[in-house]
Short mmCIF file of C-alpha atoms and ligand atoms in Angstrom, two decimals:
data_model
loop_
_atom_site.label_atom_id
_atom_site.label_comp_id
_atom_site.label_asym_id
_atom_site.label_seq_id
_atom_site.Cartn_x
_atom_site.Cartn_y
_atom_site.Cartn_z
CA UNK A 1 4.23 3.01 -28.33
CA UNK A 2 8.07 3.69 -28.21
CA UNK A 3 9.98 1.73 -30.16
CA UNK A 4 13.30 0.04 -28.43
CA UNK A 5 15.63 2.15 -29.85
CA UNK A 6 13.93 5.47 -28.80
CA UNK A 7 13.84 4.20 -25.34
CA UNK A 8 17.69 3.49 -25.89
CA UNK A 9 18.43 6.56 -26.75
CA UNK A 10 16.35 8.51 -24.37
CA UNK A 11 17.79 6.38 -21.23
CA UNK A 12 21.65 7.27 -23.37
CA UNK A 13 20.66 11.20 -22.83
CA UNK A 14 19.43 10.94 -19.48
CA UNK A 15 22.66 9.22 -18.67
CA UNK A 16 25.14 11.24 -20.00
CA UNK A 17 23.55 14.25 -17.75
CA UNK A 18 23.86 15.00 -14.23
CA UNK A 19 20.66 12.68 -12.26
CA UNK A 20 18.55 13.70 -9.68
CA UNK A 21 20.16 11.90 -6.70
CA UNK A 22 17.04 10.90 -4.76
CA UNK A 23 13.43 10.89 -6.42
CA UNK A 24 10.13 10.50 -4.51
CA UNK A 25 6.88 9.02 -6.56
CA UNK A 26 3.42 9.32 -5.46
CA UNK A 27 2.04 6.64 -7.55
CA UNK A 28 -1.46 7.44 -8.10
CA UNK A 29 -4.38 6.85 -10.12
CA UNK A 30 -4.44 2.65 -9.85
CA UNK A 31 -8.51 2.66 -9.16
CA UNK A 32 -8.88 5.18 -11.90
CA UNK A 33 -6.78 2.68 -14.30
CA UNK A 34 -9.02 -0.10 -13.24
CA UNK A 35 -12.58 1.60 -13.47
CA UNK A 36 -11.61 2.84 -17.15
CA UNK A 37 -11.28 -0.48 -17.92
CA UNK A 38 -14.51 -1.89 -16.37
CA UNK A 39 -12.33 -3.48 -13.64
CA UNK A 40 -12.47 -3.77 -9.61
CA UNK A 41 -10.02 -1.34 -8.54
CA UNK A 42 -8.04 -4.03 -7.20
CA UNK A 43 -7.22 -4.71 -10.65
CA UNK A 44 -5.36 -1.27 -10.81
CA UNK A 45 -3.33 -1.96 -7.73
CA UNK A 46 -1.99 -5.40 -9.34
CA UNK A 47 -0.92 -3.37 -12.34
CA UNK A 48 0.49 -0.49 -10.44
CA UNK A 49 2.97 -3.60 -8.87
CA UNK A 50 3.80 -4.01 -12.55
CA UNK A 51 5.06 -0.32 -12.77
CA UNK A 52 6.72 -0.23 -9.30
CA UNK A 53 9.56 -3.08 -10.38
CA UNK A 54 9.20 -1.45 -14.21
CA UNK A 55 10.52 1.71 -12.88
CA UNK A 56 12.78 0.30 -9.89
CA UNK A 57 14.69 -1.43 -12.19
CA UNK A 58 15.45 1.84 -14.81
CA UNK A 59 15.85 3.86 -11.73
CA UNK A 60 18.47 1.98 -10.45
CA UNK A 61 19.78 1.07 -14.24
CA UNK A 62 20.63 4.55 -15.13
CA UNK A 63 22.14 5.51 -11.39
CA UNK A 64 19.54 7.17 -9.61
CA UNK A 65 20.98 6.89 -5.71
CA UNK A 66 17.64 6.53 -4.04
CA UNK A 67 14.32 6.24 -4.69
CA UNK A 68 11.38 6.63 -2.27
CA UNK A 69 7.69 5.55 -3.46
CA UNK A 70 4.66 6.38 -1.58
CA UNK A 71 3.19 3.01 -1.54
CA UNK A 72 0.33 3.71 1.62
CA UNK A 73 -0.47 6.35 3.43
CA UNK A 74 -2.26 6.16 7.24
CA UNK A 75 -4.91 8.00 5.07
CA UNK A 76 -5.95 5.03 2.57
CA UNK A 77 -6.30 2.58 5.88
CA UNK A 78 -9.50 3.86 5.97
CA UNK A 79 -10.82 2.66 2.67
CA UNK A 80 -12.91 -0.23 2.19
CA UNK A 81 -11.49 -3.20 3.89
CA UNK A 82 -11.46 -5.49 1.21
CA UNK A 83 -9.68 -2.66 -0.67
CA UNK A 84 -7.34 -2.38 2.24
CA UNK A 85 -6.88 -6.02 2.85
CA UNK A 86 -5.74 -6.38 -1.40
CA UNK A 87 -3.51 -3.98 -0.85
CA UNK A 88 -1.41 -5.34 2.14
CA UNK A 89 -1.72 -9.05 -0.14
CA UNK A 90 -0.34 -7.08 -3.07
CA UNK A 91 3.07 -5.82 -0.95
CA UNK A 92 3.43 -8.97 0.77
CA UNK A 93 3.18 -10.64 -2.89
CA UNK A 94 5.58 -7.93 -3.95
CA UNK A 95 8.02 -8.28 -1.21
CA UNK A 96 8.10 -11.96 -1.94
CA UNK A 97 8.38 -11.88 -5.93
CA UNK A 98 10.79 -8.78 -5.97
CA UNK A 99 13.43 -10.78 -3.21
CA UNK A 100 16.18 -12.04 -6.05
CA UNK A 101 15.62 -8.97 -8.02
CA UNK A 102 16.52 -6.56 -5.34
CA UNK A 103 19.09 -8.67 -3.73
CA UNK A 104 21.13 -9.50 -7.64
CA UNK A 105 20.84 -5.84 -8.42
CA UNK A 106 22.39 -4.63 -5.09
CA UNK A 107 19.05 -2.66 -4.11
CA UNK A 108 18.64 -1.74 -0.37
CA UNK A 109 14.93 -1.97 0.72
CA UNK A 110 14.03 0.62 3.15
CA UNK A 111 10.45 1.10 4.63
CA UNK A 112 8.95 4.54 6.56
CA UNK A 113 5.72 5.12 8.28
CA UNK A 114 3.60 3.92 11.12
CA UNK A 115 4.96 0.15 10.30
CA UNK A 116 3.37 -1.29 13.26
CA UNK A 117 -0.04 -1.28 11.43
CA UNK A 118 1.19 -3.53 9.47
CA UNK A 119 -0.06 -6.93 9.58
CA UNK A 120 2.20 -8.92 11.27
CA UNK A 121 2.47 -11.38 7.96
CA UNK A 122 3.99 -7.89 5.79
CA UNK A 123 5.92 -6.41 8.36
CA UNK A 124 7.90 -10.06 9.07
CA UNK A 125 8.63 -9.96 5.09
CA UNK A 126 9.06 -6.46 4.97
CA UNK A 127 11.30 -6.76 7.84
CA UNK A 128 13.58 -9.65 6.65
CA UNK A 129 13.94 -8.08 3.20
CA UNK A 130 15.18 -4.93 4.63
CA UNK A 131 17.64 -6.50 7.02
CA UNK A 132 18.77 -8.81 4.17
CA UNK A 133 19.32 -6.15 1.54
CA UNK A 134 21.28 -3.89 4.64
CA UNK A 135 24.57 -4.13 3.33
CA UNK A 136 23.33 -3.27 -0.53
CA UNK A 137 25.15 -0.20 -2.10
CA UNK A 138 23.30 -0.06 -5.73
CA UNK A 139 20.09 2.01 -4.72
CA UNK A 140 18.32 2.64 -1.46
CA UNK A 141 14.52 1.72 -2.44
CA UNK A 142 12.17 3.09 0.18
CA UNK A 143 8.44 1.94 0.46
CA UNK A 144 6.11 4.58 2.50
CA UNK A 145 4.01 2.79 3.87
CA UNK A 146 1.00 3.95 6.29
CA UNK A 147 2.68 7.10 5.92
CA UNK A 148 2.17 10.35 7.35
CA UNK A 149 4.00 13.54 6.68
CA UNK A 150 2.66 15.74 9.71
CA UNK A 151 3.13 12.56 11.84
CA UNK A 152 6.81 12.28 10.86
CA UNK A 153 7.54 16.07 11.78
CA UNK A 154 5.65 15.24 15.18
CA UNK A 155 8.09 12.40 15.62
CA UNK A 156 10.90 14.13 14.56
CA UNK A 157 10.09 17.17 17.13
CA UNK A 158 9.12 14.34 20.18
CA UNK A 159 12.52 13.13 19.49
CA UNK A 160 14.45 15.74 19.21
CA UNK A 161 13.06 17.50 22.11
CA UNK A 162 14.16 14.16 24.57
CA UNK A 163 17.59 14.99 23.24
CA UNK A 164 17.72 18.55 23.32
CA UNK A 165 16.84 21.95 25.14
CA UNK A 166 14.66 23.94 23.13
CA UNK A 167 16.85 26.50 21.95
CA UNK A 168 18.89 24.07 20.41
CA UNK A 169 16.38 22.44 18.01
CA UNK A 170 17.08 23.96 14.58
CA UNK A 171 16.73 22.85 11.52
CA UNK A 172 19.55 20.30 11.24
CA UNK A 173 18.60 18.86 14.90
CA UNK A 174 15.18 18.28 13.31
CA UNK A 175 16.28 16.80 9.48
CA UNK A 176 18.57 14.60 11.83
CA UNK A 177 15.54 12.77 13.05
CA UNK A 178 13.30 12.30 9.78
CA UNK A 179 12.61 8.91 8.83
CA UNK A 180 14.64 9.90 5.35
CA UNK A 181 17.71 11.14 7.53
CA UNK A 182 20.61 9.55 5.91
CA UNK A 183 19.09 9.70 2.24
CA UNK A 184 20.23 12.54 0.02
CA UNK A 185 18.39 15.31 -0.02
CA UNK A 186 15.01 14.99 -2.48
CA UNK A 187 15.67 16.11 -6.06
CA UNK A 188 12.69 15.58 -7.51
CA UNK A 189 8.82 14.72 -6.70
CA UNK A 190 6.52 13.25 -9.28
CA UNK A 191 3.30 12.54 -9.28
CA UNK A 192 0.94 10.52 -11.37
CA UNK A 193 -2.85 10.96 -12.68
CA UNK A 194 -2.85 14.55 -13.09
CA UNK A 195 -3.36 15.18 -9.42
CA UNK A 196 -1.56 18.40 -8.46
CA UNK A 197 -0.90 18.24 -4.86
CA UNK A 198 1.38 16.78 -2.05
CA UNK A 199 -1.42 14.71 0.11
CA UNK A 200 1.08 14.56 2.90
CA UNK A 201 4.17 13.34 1.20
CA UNK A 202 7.60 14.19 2.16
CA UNK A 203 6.40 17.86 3.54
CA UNK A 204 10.12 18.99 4.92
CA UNK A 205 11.97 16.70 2.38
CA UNK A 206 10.03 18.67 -0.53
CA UNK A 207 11.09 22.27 0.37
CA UNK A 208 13.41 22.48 -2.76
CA UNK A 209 12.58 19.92 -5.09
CA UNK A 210 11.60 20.03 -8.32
CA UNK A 211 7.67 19.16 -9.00
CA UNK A 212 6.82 17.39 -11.92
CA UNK A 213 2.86 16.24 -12.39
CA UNK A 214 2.32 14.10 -15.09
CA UNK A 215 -1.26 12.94 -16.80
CA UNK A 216 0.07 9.09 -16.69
CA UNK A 217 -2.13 7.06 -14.65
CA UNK A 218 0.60 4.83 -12.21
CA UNK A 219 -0.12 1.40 -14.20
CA UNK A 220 0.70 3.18 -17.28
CA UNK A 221 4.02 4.80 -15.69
CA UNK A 222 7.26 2.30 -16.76
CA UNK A 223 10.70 2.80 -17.89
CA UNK A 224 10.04 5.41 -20.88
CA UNK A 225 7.39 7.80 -18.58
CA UNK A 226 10.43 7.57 -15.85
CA UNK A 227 12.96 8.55 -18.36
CA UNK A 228 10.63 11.48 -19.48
CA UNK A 229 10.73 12.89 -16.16
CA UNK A 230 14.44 12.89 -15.48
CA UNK A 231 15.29 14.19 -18.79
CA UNK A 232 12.43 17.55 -18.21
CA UNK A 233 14.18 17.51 -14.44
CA UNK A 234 17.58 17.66 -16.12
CA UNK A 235 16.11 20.49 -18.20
CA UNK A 236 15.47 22.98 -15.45
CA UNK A 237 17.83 25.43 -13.46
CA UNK A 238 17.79 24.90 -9.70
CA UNK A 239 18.14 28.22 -8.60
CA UNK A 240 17.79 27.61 -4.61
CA UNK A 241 16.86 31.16 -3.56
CA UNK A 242 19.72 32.79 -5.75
CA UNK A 243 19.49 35.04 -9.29
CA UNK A 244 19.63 33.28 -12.46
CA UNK A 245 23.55 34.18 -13.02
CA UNK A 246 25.03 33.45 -9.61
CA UNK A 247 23.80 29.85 -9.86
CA UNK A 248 25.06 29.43 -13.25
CA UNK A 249 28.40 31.78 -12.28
CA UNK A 250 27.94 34.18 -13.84
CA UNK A 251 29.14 37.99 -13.11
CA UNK A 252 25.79 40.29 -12.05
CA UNK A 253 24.67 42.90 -14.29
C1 IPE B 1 -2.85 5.04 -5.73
O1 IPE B 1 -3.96 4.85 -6.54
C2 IPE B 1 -2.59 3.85 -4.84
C3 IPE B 1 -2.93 4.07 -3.43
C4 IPE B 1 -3.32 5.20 -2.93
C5 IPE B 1 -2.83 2.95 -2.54
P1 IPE B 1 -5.43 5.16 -6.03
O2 IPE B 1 -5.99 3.93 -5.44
O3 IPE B 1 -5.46 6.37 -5.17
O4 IPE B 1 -6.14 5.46 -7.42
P2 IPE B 1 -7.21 6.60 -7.73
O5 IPE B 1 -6.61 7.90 -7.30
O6 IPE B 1 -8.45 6.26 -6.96
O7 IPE B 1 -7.40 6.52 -9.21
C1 IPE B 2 -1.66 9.51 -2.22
O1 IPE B 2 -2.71 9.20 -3.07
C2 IPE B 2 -1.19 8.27 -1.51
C3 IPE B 2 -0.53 7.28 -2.35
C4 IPE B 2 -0.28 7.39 -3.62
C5 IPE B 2 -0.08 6.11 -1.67
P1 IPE B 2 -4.22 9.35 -2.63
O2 IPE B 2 -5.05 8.89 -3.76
O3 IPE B 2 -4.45 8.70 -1.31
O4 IPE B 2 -4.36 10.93 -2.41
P2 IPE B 2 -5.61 11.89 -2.48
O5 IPE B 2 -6.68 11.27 -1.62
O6 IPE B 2 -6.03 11.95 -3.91
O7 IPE B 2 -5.11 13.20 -1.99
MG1 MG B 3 -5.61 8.35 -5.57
#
């Protein structure tokens, strides 16, 4: 346990350096939480809610720009229903209890996946809250839900290719029609439970971000794990294909 005033002074250091602009969190390890504990796995979800506002609200507190969480992918639709069905209760709970807080803190809710598999009683709050919080400059919060990387590249290509010929599809035409076009480009992705891999998250948005995988099990990720993160990010030289002393200017040997 941390006392307060290490947490102070940890969230004073992260401040006073420069912040990853956009950070993307796959927030895993809820059933593991739960079955340490002797608990339905449901249980782990409901406490994973716990660390989604927890680290929302320090996000936004120390001036992180946007935030993206991978809350569902298309992938976990085909787990147990009842495990399914909690889940979808759990965000339309969320969505409900999180309204003020997002609206007094100038948050803008943002949502991207396959939406229409939904149900219809989500995707009506989901909806509302994100046309509500539209005019919100604090922090663009963005829920993946019934996500799917590939899918969003196959999108992206479908939709670029109505607009353009194919020789004219590059890179750009492409970013222009993620789901994240318009966010800044992704700093930094964590992920929880000691899981090292991507499981579809964010594939083009990831091509120079920084990785960090940490042992934390989501429900036990809050304000002092999220500091910990940005302060090993700020730690590390983005070097972006370059040497060592160009990106830090200086002279070659
Ligand atoms: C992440 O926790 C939440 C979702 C995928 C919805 P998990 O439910 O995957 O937890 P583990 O990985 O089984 O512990
Ligand atoms: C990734 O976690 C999806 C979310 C966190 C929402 P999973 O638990 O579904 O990923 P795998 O199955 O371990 O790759
Ligand atoms: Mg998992």
């Amino acid at each position: 346990m941390t006392a307060p005033s290490d947490i102070e002074a940890l969230r004073a250091r992260v401040r006073a350096r420069p912040l990853p602009r956009h950070v993307a969190i796959i927030m895993d390890g809820n059933g593991r939480w739960a079955e340490a504990r002797g608990l339905p796995r449901v249980a782990g979800h409901r406490e994973g809610s716990a660390s989604v506002r927890a680290v929302a609200r320090e996000a936004r507190a120390v001036g992180v720009e946007a935030l993206t969480l991978y809350a569902l992918s298309v992938q976990n639709l085909a787990r147990p229903p009842h495990e399914v069905r909690a889940l979808m209760e759990l965000l339309a709970e969320f969505l409900e209890s999180e309204r003020r807080e997002i609206m007094d803190n100038g948050i803008r809710l943002a949502a991207i996946g396959d939406l229409d598999r939904l149900p219809g009683a989500v995707r009506s709050r989901l909806d509302a809250l994100c046309a509500e919080s539209r005019g919100n400059r604090g922090m663009v919060l963005t829920l993946a839900l019934s996500y799917d990387g590939r899918e969003e590249l196959a999108q992206a290509a479908r939709r670029a290719a109505r607009r353009l010929a194919p020789g004219d599809i590059d890179a750009a035409a492409l970013e222009a029609e993620l789901w994240t076009a318009g966010l800044p480009e992704l700093d930094l992705m964590v992920r929880t439970s000691g899981e090292r891999r991507i499981s579809n998250f964010l594939l083009w948005q990831c091509a120079y971000a920084e990785l960090a995988f940490v042992e934390t099990l989501w429900p036990d990720f809050r304000e002092r794990e999220l500091l910990e993160v940005l302060a090993d990010f700020q730690g590390r030289e983005r070097r972006f294909g370059l040497t060592g002393a160009q990106v830090r200017g200086a002279v070659d040997p």
